Amino acid sequence: MLEITSKNNQKIKDAASLKMKKTRQEKDLFLMEGIKNLDMALKYGKVKTIFTSIGLPKLGQDIETYKVNDEIIAKLAASTNPEGVVFICEALKPQKEKKDYHKILYLDHINDPGNLGTMIRTAAAFSYDAVIMSEGTCDLYNEKVIAASKGSIFLIDCIYDDIANYDKPIIVSVLDDDTVPLSEAKPLKDFILVIGNESHGVSEEIITKASQKVKIEMSDKIDSLNAAIAAGILMNHYK
Amino acid sequence: MLEITSKNNQKIKDAASLKMKKTRQEKDLFLMEGIKNLDMALKYGKVKTIFTSIGLPKLGQDIETYKVNDEIIAKLAASTNPEGVVFICEALKPQKEKKDYHKILYLDHINDPGNLGTMIRTAAAFSYDAVIMSEGTCDLYNEKVIAASKGSIFLIDCIYDDIANYDKPIIVSVLDDDTVPLSEAKPLKDFILVIGNESHGVSEEIITKASQKVKIEMSDKIDSLNAAIAAGILMNHYK
């Protein structure tokens, strides 16, 4: 295994530059860290380069790997406890065709990366086929999205696209008068469940097109649930 | 209104020291920020001191208020957009008596402050009576807990206490063989719903005492849901 000892090495600088969205988009690459994520990435993704300060088991794949020190790991990692492994992955490609998407989670301008990552993890847990993200939803490869998704980005197609490109019944959760309590809402097999922006909710345009408007019944002392919590409750119903 | 112009003023130093758990515990005070939180605190809590760089409407209460500059607000605030208001609150006291707790959320060593705040918000939304936190659960007045709770800490009793002090049926979510799918689990009126630590789940000791073991049915490709998401789904069922 080759060794890199300086954090000013060009390979390290190039890897660190992937912390910026602009570079990720230019190079079609992103950074991940941790042993469990590496397992997932080796199984389901395309790992390009590995930097490690610990001993790794046999990979079973021929991947460019560098032995580095903890200082370099700290420079590349997002967390304070990166477990001695940081690696570069190729940007993800959809695994299914659009026509094979039955259960879609559509995210309408989700801002918070933790929410995005958690919703991807939940959608994968409930066997959704895709997470479609509107323009203006935060970057899939943001380090906080990656951390919150716990490796689930490899298990479900995550695509930036417009809801207009999908012809399916739309479900939204709103607090209007003409909404049905979630517990009484009919299950569907083919649908788009929409989760709106943390502050502004679902766009008016999408609400107009919705075929099911449901509400999660709750105390009137609270304005709303956290977006990822609402998404979890809705996906547990529509699964 | 009195004005403070230096961030080295003793009042500002004292307020800033509440960013540390140790000082919060010694003084029985905590910091909050933002206009909506101030509304909630004035209505349901006890506000001790307000620091503001903006014009505030009449408070209707006689509260020590200081006009300060944006630099001082930035020193006291946790967020990057504190809306020009930071204030000190007295630590919260339970509003109900223990015997009046019917629906309890028990948090068994929850580590992540965002999870804790979100679970408090969800418990308040579903009209739970109390959030009981085990020893080892993170600090209620941590700035990330406060941010994620969105003012709901004023609407529900949040107490550090041991589950052994509550004599009610215990519900846990585990993936053992003898668990009931959540959709088939019987509703209860008086219960303790337990959410376990993000990495280690619910303590073995509590699982042994549980009278309902349920599971949220999901794909076997995913190990677990995020703790706050699982809590949301469970509270939506047990409400």
Coordinates of C-alpha atoms in Angstrom, one line a residue:
Chain A
M1 CA 0.0 0.0 0.0
L2 CA 1.3 3.5 -0.9
E3 CA 1.8 5.9 1.9
I4 CA 1.1 9.6 2.0
T5 CA 2.6 11.5 5.0
S6 CA 1.9 15.2 4.2
K7 CA -1.5 16.8 4.2
N8 CA -0.2 19.1 1.4
N9 CA 0.1 16.1 -0.9
Q10 CA -1.9 16.8 -4.1
K11 CA -4.0 13.7 -3.7
I12 CA -5.1 14.9 -0.3
K13 CA -5.7 18.4 -1.5
D14 CA -7.8 17.0 -4.3
A15 CA -9.8 14.8 -1.9
A16 CA -10.3 17.7 0.5
S17 CA -11.6 19.9 -2.3
L18 CA -14.6 17.5 -2.5
K19 CA -15.9 19.1 0.7
M20 CA -17.1 21.9 -1.6
K21 CA -20.3 21.3 -3.6
K22 CA -18.9 23.0 -6.7
T23 CA -16.0 20.6 -6.9
R24 CA -18.2 17.6 -6.2
Q25 CA -20.4 18.6 -9.1
E26 CA -17.4 19.3 -11.5
K27 CA -15.8 15.9 -10.7
D28 CA -18.9 13.8 -10.2
L29 CA -17.3 12.5 -7.0
F30 CA -18.1 12.7 -3.3
L31 CA -16.5 11.9 0.1
M32 CA -17.6 9.4 2.7
E33 CA -16.1 8.0 5.9
G34 CA -16.3 5.2 8.4
I35 CA -16.2 1.5 8.2
K36 CA -19.9 0.7 7.8
N37 CA -20.2 3.3 5.0
L38 CA -17.2 1.7 3.2
D39 CA -18.8 -1.7 3.5
M40 CA -22.0 -0.3 1.9
A41 CA -20.1 1.6 -0.8
L42 CA -18.0 -1.5 -1.7
K43 CA -21.2 -3.5 -2.0
Y44 CA -23.5 -1.1 -3.7
G45 CA -21.5 1.9 -5.0
K46 CA -18.3 2.7 -6.8
V47 CA -15.3 3.4 -4.5
K48 CA -12.5 5.3 -6.3
T49 CA -9.9 6.0 -3.7
I50 CA -9.4 5.0 0.0
F51 CA -7.4 6.8 2.6
T52 CA -6.9 4.9 5.8
S53 CA -4.9 5.2 9.0
I54 CA -6.0 1.7 10.2
G55 CA -5.6 -1.8 8.9
L56 CA -8.4 -2.8 6.5
P57 CA -9.6 -6.3 5.7
K58 CA -9.1 -7.6 2.2
L59 CA -11.4 -5.5 -0.1
G60 CA -11.9 -8.1 -2.9
Q61 CA -11.7 -5.2 -5.3
D62 CA -8.7 -3.4 -6.8
I63 CA -9.1 0.0 -5.4
E64 CA -6.4 2.8 -5.1
T65 CA -5.6 2.8 -1.4
Y66 CA -3.3 5.1 0.6
K67 CA -2.0 4.7 4.1
V68 CA -2.2 8.1 5.8
N69 CA -1.8 9.5 9.3
D70 CA -4.6 10.7 11.7
E71 CA -3.9 14.3 10.8
I72 CA -4.8 13.6 7.2
I73 CA -7.9 11.7 8.2
A74 CA -8.9 14.6 10.4
K75 CA -8.4 17.0 7.4
L76 CA -10.6 14.9 5.1
A77 CA -13.3 13.7 7.5
A78 CA -16.5 15.5 8.4
S79 CA -17.0 13.9 11.8
T80 CA -14.8 14.1 14.9
N81 CA -14.7 10.3 14.9
P82 CA -14.1 9.1 11.4
E83 CA -12.8 5.6 12.4
G84 CA -9.6 6.1 10.4
V85 CA -11.2 5.7 7.0
V86 CA -12.2 8.3 4.4
F87 CA -12.9 7.5 0.8
I88 CA -13.9 8.9 -2.5
C89 CA -17.0 7.6 -4.3
E90 CA -18.3 8.2 -7.8
A91 CA -21.6 10.1 -7.9
L92 CA -24.6 7.7 -7.8
K93 CA -26.5 6.7 -10.8
P94 CA -30.2 5.6 -10.7
Q95 CA -30.5 1.8 -10.5
K96 CA -34.0 1.5 -11.7
E97 CA -35.8 3.0 -14.7
K98 CA -38.4 5.7 -14.1
K99 CA -41.2 3.4 -15.2
D100 CA -40.3 1.1 -12.3
Y101 CA -40.8 3.7 -9.7
H102 CA -44.1 2.9 -7.8
K103 CA -43.6 4.5 -4.4
I104 CA -41.9 7.9 -4.7
L105 CA -41.0 10.4 -2.0
Y106 CA -40.8 13.9 -3.5
L107 CA -39.0 16.5 -1.5
D108 CA -40.1 20.1 -2.3
H109 CA -37.3 22.5 -1.3
I110 CA -36.0 20.7 1.7
N111 CA -33.3 22.9 3.3
D112 CA -31.9 21.0 6.2
P113 CA -29.3 18.4 5.3
G114 CA -30.0 16.3 8.4
N115 CA -33.6 16.1 7.4
L116 CA -32.7 15.1 3.9
G117 CA -30.4 12.3 5.0
T118 CA -32.9 11.0 7.6
M119 CA -35.7 11.0 5.0
I120 CA -33.6 9.0 2.5
R121 CA -32.8 6.5 5.3
T122 CA -36.6 6.2 6.2
A123 CA -37.6 5.9 2.5
A124 CA -35.1 3.1 2.1
A125 CA -36.4 1.4 5.2
F126 CA -39.9 1.4 3.9
S127 CA -38.8 0.1 0.5
Y128 CA -39.7 3.2 -1.5
D129 CA -38.3 3.2 -5.1
A130 CA -37.0 6.7 -5.3
V131 CA -36.4 10.0 -3.5
I132 CA -37.0 12.8 -6.1
M133 CA -35.7 16.2 -5.0
S134 CA -36.9 19.5 -6.4
E135 CA -34.5 22.1 -7.5
G136 CA -33.6 24.0 -4.4
T137 CA -33.4 20.9 -2.2
C138 CA -30.0 20.8 -0.5
D139 CA -27.1 18.9 -1.9
L140 CA -27.3 15.1 -1.7
Y141 CA -23.6 14.8 -1.1
N142 CA -23.4 17.4 1.7
E143 CA -21.5 15.8 4.6
K144 CA -24.5 16.1 6.9
V145 CA -26.8 14.4 4.4
I146 CA -24.3 11.5 4.1
A147 CA -24.0 11.2 7.9
A148 CA -27.7 11.1 8.5
S149 CA -28.4 8.7 5.6
K150 CA -26.3 6.0 7.3
G151 CA -25.3 4.4 4.0
S152 CA -28.9 4.3 2.7
I153 CA -28.1 6.5 -0.3
F154 CA -26.8 3.3 -1.9
L155 CA -30.1 1.5 -1.5
I156 CA -32.5 3.9 -3.1
D157 CA -32.4 6.1 -6.2
C158 CA -32.0 9.8 -5.2
I159 CA -32.5 12.1 -8.2
Y160 CA -33.0 15.9 -8.7
D161 CA -36.0 16.1 -11.0
D162 CA -39.3 17.9 -11.3
I163 CA -42.6 16.4 -10.0
A164 CA -44.2 17.3 -13.4
N165 CA -42.1 14.5 -14.9
Y166 CA -44.0 11.8 -13.0
D167 CA -47.6 10.9 -13.7
K168 CA -49.0 9.5 -10.5
P169 CA -51.5 10.4 -7.8
I170 CA -50.0 13.0 -5.4
I171 CA -50.4 12.8 -1.7
V172 CA -49.7 15.9 0.5
S173 CA -50.1 16.5 4.2
V174 CA -51.8 19.9 4.9
L175 CA -53.9 21.3 7.6
D176 CA -56.7 22.6 5.3
D177 CA -60.4 22.0 6.1
D178 CA -60.9 19.4 3.3
T179 CA -58.2 17.0 4.6
V180 CA -58.7 13.4 5.6
P181 CA -57.2 12.2 8.9
L182 CA -54.2 10.0 8.0
S183 CA -55.7 7.0 9.8
E184 CA -58.6 7.0 7.4
A185 CA -56.6 7.7 4.2
K186 CA -56.7 4.9 1.7
P187 CA -53.5 3.0 0.9
L188 CA -52.2 3.3 -2.7
K189 CA -49.8 1.2 -4.7
D190 CA -48.5 3.9 -7.1
F191 CA -48.1 7.4 -5.7
I192 CA -45.9 10.4 -5.0
L193 CA -45.8 11.4 -1.4
V194 CA -44.7 15.1 -1.1
I195 CA -42.9 16.6 1.8
G196 CA -42.6 20.4 1.8
N197 CA -40.0 23.0 2.9
E198 CA -39.4 23.2 6.7
S199 CA -40.7 26.8 6.9
H200 CA -43.1 27.2 4.0
G201 CA -44.6 23.7 3.6
V202 CA -45.6 22.2 0.2
S203 CA -45.8 24.6 -2.8
E204 CA -49.3 25.9 -3.6
E205 CA -48.9 24.6 -7.2
I206 CA -48.4 21.0 -5.9
I207 CA -51.2 21.2 -3.4
T208 CA -53.6 22.1 -6.2
K209 CA -52.6 19.0 -8.1
A210 CA -52.9 16.6 -5.1
S211 CA -55.4 13.8 -5.2
Q212 CA -55.1 13.0 -1.5
K213 CA -54.8 15.7 1.1
V214 CA -54.3 14.2 4.5
K215 CA -53.5 15.4 8.0
I216 CA -51.6 13.9 10.9
E217 CA -53.9 14.6 13.8
M218 CA -52.3 16.5 16.7
S219 CA -52.6 19.1 19.4
D220 CA -53.4 22.6 18.2
K221 CA -50.8 24.0 20.5
I222 CA -48.1 22.9 18.1
D223 CA -47.9 24.4 14.6
S224 CA -46.3 21.5 12.8
L225 CA -44.1 18.5 13.2
N226 CA -40.5 18.4 12.0
A227 CA -40.4 17.6 8.3
A228 CA -38.5 14.3 8.7
I229 CA -40.9 13.2 11.5
A230 CA -44.0 14.0 9.3
A231 CA -42.3 12.1 6.4
G232 CA -41.6 9.1 8.7
I233 CA -45.2 8.9 9.9
L234 CA -46.6 9.3 6.4
M235 CA -44.2 6.7 4.9
N236 CA -45.1 4.2 7.6
H237 CA -48.8 4.7 6.5
Y238 CA -48.1 4.7 2.8
K239 CA -45.8 1.7 2.5
Chain B
M1 CA -34.4 50.7 28.0
L2 CA -30.9 50.3 29.3
E3 CA -28.2 49.9 26.7
I4 CA -25.1 47.7 26.8
T5 CA -22.5 48.4 24.1
S6 CA -19.5 46.2 25.2
K7 CA -19.5 42.5 24.9
N8 CA -17.2 42.5 27.9
N9 CA -19.9 43.9 30.1
Q10 CA -20.5 41.6 33.1
K11 CA -24.2 41.0 32.2
I12 CA -23.1 39.8 28.8
K13 CA -20.4 37.6 30.2
D14 CA -22.8 36.1 32.7
A15 CA -25.3 35.4 30.0
A16 CA -22.7 33.9 27.7
S17 CA -21.6 31.6 30.6
L18 CA -25.0 29.9 30.3
K19 CA -23.7 28.3 27.1
M20 CA -22.0 25.8 29.4
K21 CA -24.0 23.0 31.1
K22 CA -22.2 23.5 34.4
T23 CA -23.2 27.1 34.7
R24 CA -26.8 26.4 33.6
Q25 CA -27.0 23.8 36.4
E26 CA -25.5 26.0 39.0
K27 CA -27.7 29.0 38.2
D28 CA -30.9 27.1 37.2
L29 CA -31.1 29.3 34.1
F30 CA -30.8 28.7 30.3
L31 CA -30.5 30.7 27.1
M32 CA -33.0 31.0 24.3
E33 CA -33.2 33.1 21.1
G34 CA -35.7 34.2 18.5
I35 CA -39.0 36.0 18.4
K36 CA -41.2 32.9 18.4
N37 CA -39.4 31.3 21.3
L38 CA -39.7 34.6 23.2
D39 CA -43.5 34.6 22.6
M40 CA -43.7 31.0 23.9
A41 CA -41.4 31.8 26.9
L42 CA -43.5 34.9 27.9
K43 CA -46.7 32.9 27.6
Y44 CA -45.6 29.6 29.3
G45 CA -42.2 30.2 30.9
K46 CA -40.4 32.6 33.2
V47 CA -38.2 35.1 31.3
K48 CA -35.6 36.7 33.4
T49 CA -33.6 39.0 31.1
I50 CA -33.9 40.0 27.4
F51 CA -31.1 41.3 25.2
T52 CA -32.3 42.7 21.9
S53 CA -30.9 44.6 18.9
I54 CA -34.3 45.2 17.4
G55 CA -37.5 46.9 18.5
L56 CA -39.8 44.6 20.5
P57 CA -43.5 45.0 20.9
K58 CA -44.9 45.8 24.5
L59 CA -44.2 42.7 26.6
G60 CA -47.0 43.1 29.1
Q61 CA -44.6 42.0 31.8
D62 CA -41.9 43.8 33.7
I63 CA -38.8 42.1 32.5
E64 CA -35.2 43.4 32.7
T65 CA -34.4 44.3 29.0
Y66 CA -31.2 45.6 27.5
K67 CA -30.6 47.2 24.1
V68 CA -27.5 45.6 22.6
N69 CA -25.7 45.6 19.3
D70 CA -25.5 42.8 16.7
E71 CA -22.0 41.8 17.9
I72 CA -23.4 41.1 21.4
I73 CA -26.3 39.2 19.9
A74 CA -23.9 37.1 17.9
K75 CA -21.8 36.4 21.0
L76 CA -24.9 35.1 23.0
A77 CA -26.8 33.4 20.2
A78 CA -26.4 29.8 19.1
S79 CA -27.7 30.1 15.6
T80 CA -26.3 32.3 12.8
N81 CA -29.7 34.0 12.4
P82 CA -30.9 34.8 16.0
E83 CA -33.4 37.5 14.8
G84 CA -31.9 40.1 17.2
V85 CA -33.3 38.6 20.4
V86 CA -31.5 36.4 23.0
F87 CA -33.0 35.9 26.5
I88 CA -32.4 34.1 29.8
C89 CA -35.2 31.8 31.2
E90 CA -35.5 30.2 34.5
A91 CA -35.1 26.4 34.4
L92 CA -38.5 24.7 33.8
K93 CA -40.6 23.2 36.6
P94 CA -43.1 20.3 36.0
Q95 CA -46.6 21.7 35.5
K96 CA -48.4 18.5 36.3
E97 CA -48.1 16.0 39.2
K98 CA -46.7 12.6 38.5
K99 CA -50.0 10.9 39.2
D100 CA -51.5 12.9 36.3
Y101 CA -49.1 11.5 33.7
H102 CA -50.9 9.1 31.5
K103 CA -48.9 9.0 28.3
I104 CA -45.1 9.1 29.0
L105 CA -42.3 9.1 26.5
Y106 CA -39.2 7.6 28.3
L107 CA -35.8 8.3 26.7
D108 CA -33.2 5.7 27.6
H109 CA -29.7 7.3 27.1
I110 CA -30.5 9.5 24.1
N111 CA -27.2 11.1 23.0
D112 CA -28.1 13.4 20.1
P113 CA -29.4 16.8 21.1
G114 CA -31.3 17.2 17.7
N115 CA -33.1 13.9 18.4
L116 CA -34.0 14.9 21.9
G117 CA -35.4 18.3 20.8
T118 CA -37.4 16.7 18.0
M119 CA -38.8 14.0 20.2
I120 CA -40.0 16.6 22.7
R121 CA -41.6 18.6 19.9
T122 CA -43.3 15.4 18.7
A123 CA -44.4 14.3 22.2
A124 CA -46.0 17.8 22.7
A125 CA -47.7 17.5 19.3
F126 CA -49.3 14.2 20.3
S127 CA -50.4 15.5 23.7
Y128 CA -48.1 13.3 25.8
D129 CA -48.0 14.3 29.4
A130 CA -44.3 14.1 30.0
V131 CA -40.9 13.3 28.5
I132 CA -38.9 11.4 31.2
M133 CA -35.2 11.2 30.5
S134 CA -32.8 8.6 31.9
E135 CA -29.6 9.6 33.6
G136 CA -27.1 9.9 30.6
T137 CA -29.6 11.5 28.2
C138 CA -28.1 14.7 26.9
D139 CA -28.8 18.1 28.5
L140 CA -32.3 19.5 28.0
Y141 CA -31.0 23.0 27.8
N142 CA -28.3 22.3 25.2
E143 CA -28.7 24.9 22.4
K144 CA -29.4 22.2 19.8
V145 CA -32.1 20.7 21.9
I146 CA -33.7 24.1 22.3
A147 CA -33.5 24.8 18.6
A148 CA -35.0 21.4 17.6
S149 CA -37.8 21.6 20.2
K150 CA -39.2 24.8 18.6
G151 CA -40.5 26.2 21.8
S152 CA -42.3 22.9 22.8
I153 CA -40.2 22.5 26.0
F154 CA -42.8 24.9 27.5
L155 CA -45.7 22.7 26.6
I156 CA -44.7 19.4 28.1
D157 CA -43.1 18.4 31.4
C158 CA -39.5 17.3 30.7
I159 CA -37.9 15.6 33.7
Y160 CA -34.7 13.6 34.4
D161 CA -36.0 10.6 36.4
D162 CA -35.7 6.8 36.5
I163 CA -38.3 4.6 34.8
A164 CA -38.5 2.6 38.0
N165 CA -40.4 5.5 39.6
Y166 CA -43.4 5.0 37.2
D167 CA -45.8 2.1 37.6
K168 CA -47.3 1.7 34.1
P169 CA -47.2 -0.8 31.2
I170 CA -44.0 -0.4 29.3
I171 CA -43.9 -0.4 25.4
V172 CA -40.7 -1.0 23.6
S173 CA -39.8 -1.4 19.9
V174 CA -37.4 -4.2 19.3
L175 CA -36.7 -6.6 16.4
D176 CA -37.0 -9.8 18.5
D177 CA -39.0 -12.8 17.4
D178 CA -41.8 -12.4 19.9
T179 CA -42.7 -8.8 18.7
V180 CA -46.1 -7.7 17.4
P181 CA -46.2 -5.6 14.2
L182 CA -47.1 -2.0 15.3
S183 CA -50.2 -2.0 13.1
E184 CA -51.6 -4.8 15.2
A185 CA -50.5 -3.5 18.6
K186 CA -53.4 -2.6 21.0
P187 CA -53.8 1.1 21.9
L188 CA -53.4 1.9 25.6
K189 CA -54.5 4.8 27.8
D190 CA -51.8 4.7 30.4
F191 CA -48.3 3.7 29.4
I192 CA -44.6 4.4 29.1
L193 CA -43.2 4.3 25.5
V194 CA -39.5 3.8 25.6
I195 CA -37.0 5.0 23.0
G196 CA -33.5 3.6 23.3
N197 CA -30.0 4.9 22.7
E198 CA -29.1 5.7 19.0
S199 CA -26.4 3.0 18.9
H200 CA -27.3 0.5 21.6
G201 CA -31.1 0.6 21.6
V202 CA -33.3 0.0 24.7
S203 CA -31.5 -1.4 27.8
E204 CA -31.9 -5.1 28.4
E205 CA -33.3 -4.4 31.8
I206 CA -36.1 -2.3 30.4
I207 CA -36.9 -4.8 27.6
T208 CA -37.3 -7.6 30.3
K209 CA -40.0 -5.5 32.0
A210 CA -41.9 -4.5 28.8
S211 CA -45.5 -5.6 28.5
Q212 CA -45.7 -4.7 24.8
K213 CA -42.9 -5.5 22.4
V214 CA -43.7 -4.1 19.0
K215 CA -41.9 -3.7 15.7
I216 CA -42.1 -1.2 12.9
E217 CA -42.1 -3.4 9.8
M218 CA -39.5 -2.5 7.3
S219 CA -36.9 -3.6 4.8
D220 CA -34.3 -6.0 6.1
K221 CA -31.7 -4.0 4.1
I222 CA -31.8 -1.3 6.7
D223 CA -30.7 -2.0 10.3
S224 CA -32.8 0.6 12.0
L225 CA -34.7 3.9 11.8
N226 CA -33.3 7.1 13.2
A227 CA -34.4 7.2 16.9
A228 CA -36.6 10.3 16.5
I229 CA -38.3 8.9 13.4
A230 CA -39.1 5.6 15.2
A231 CA -40.4 7.7 18.2
G232 CA -42.6 9.7 15.8
I233 CA -44.1 6.6 14.2
L234 CA -44.7 5.0 17.6
M235 CA -46.2 8.1 19.2
N236 CA -48.5 8.5 16.2
H237 CA -49.8 5.0 16.9
Y238 CA -49.9 5.3 20.7
K239 CA -51.6 8.7 21.0

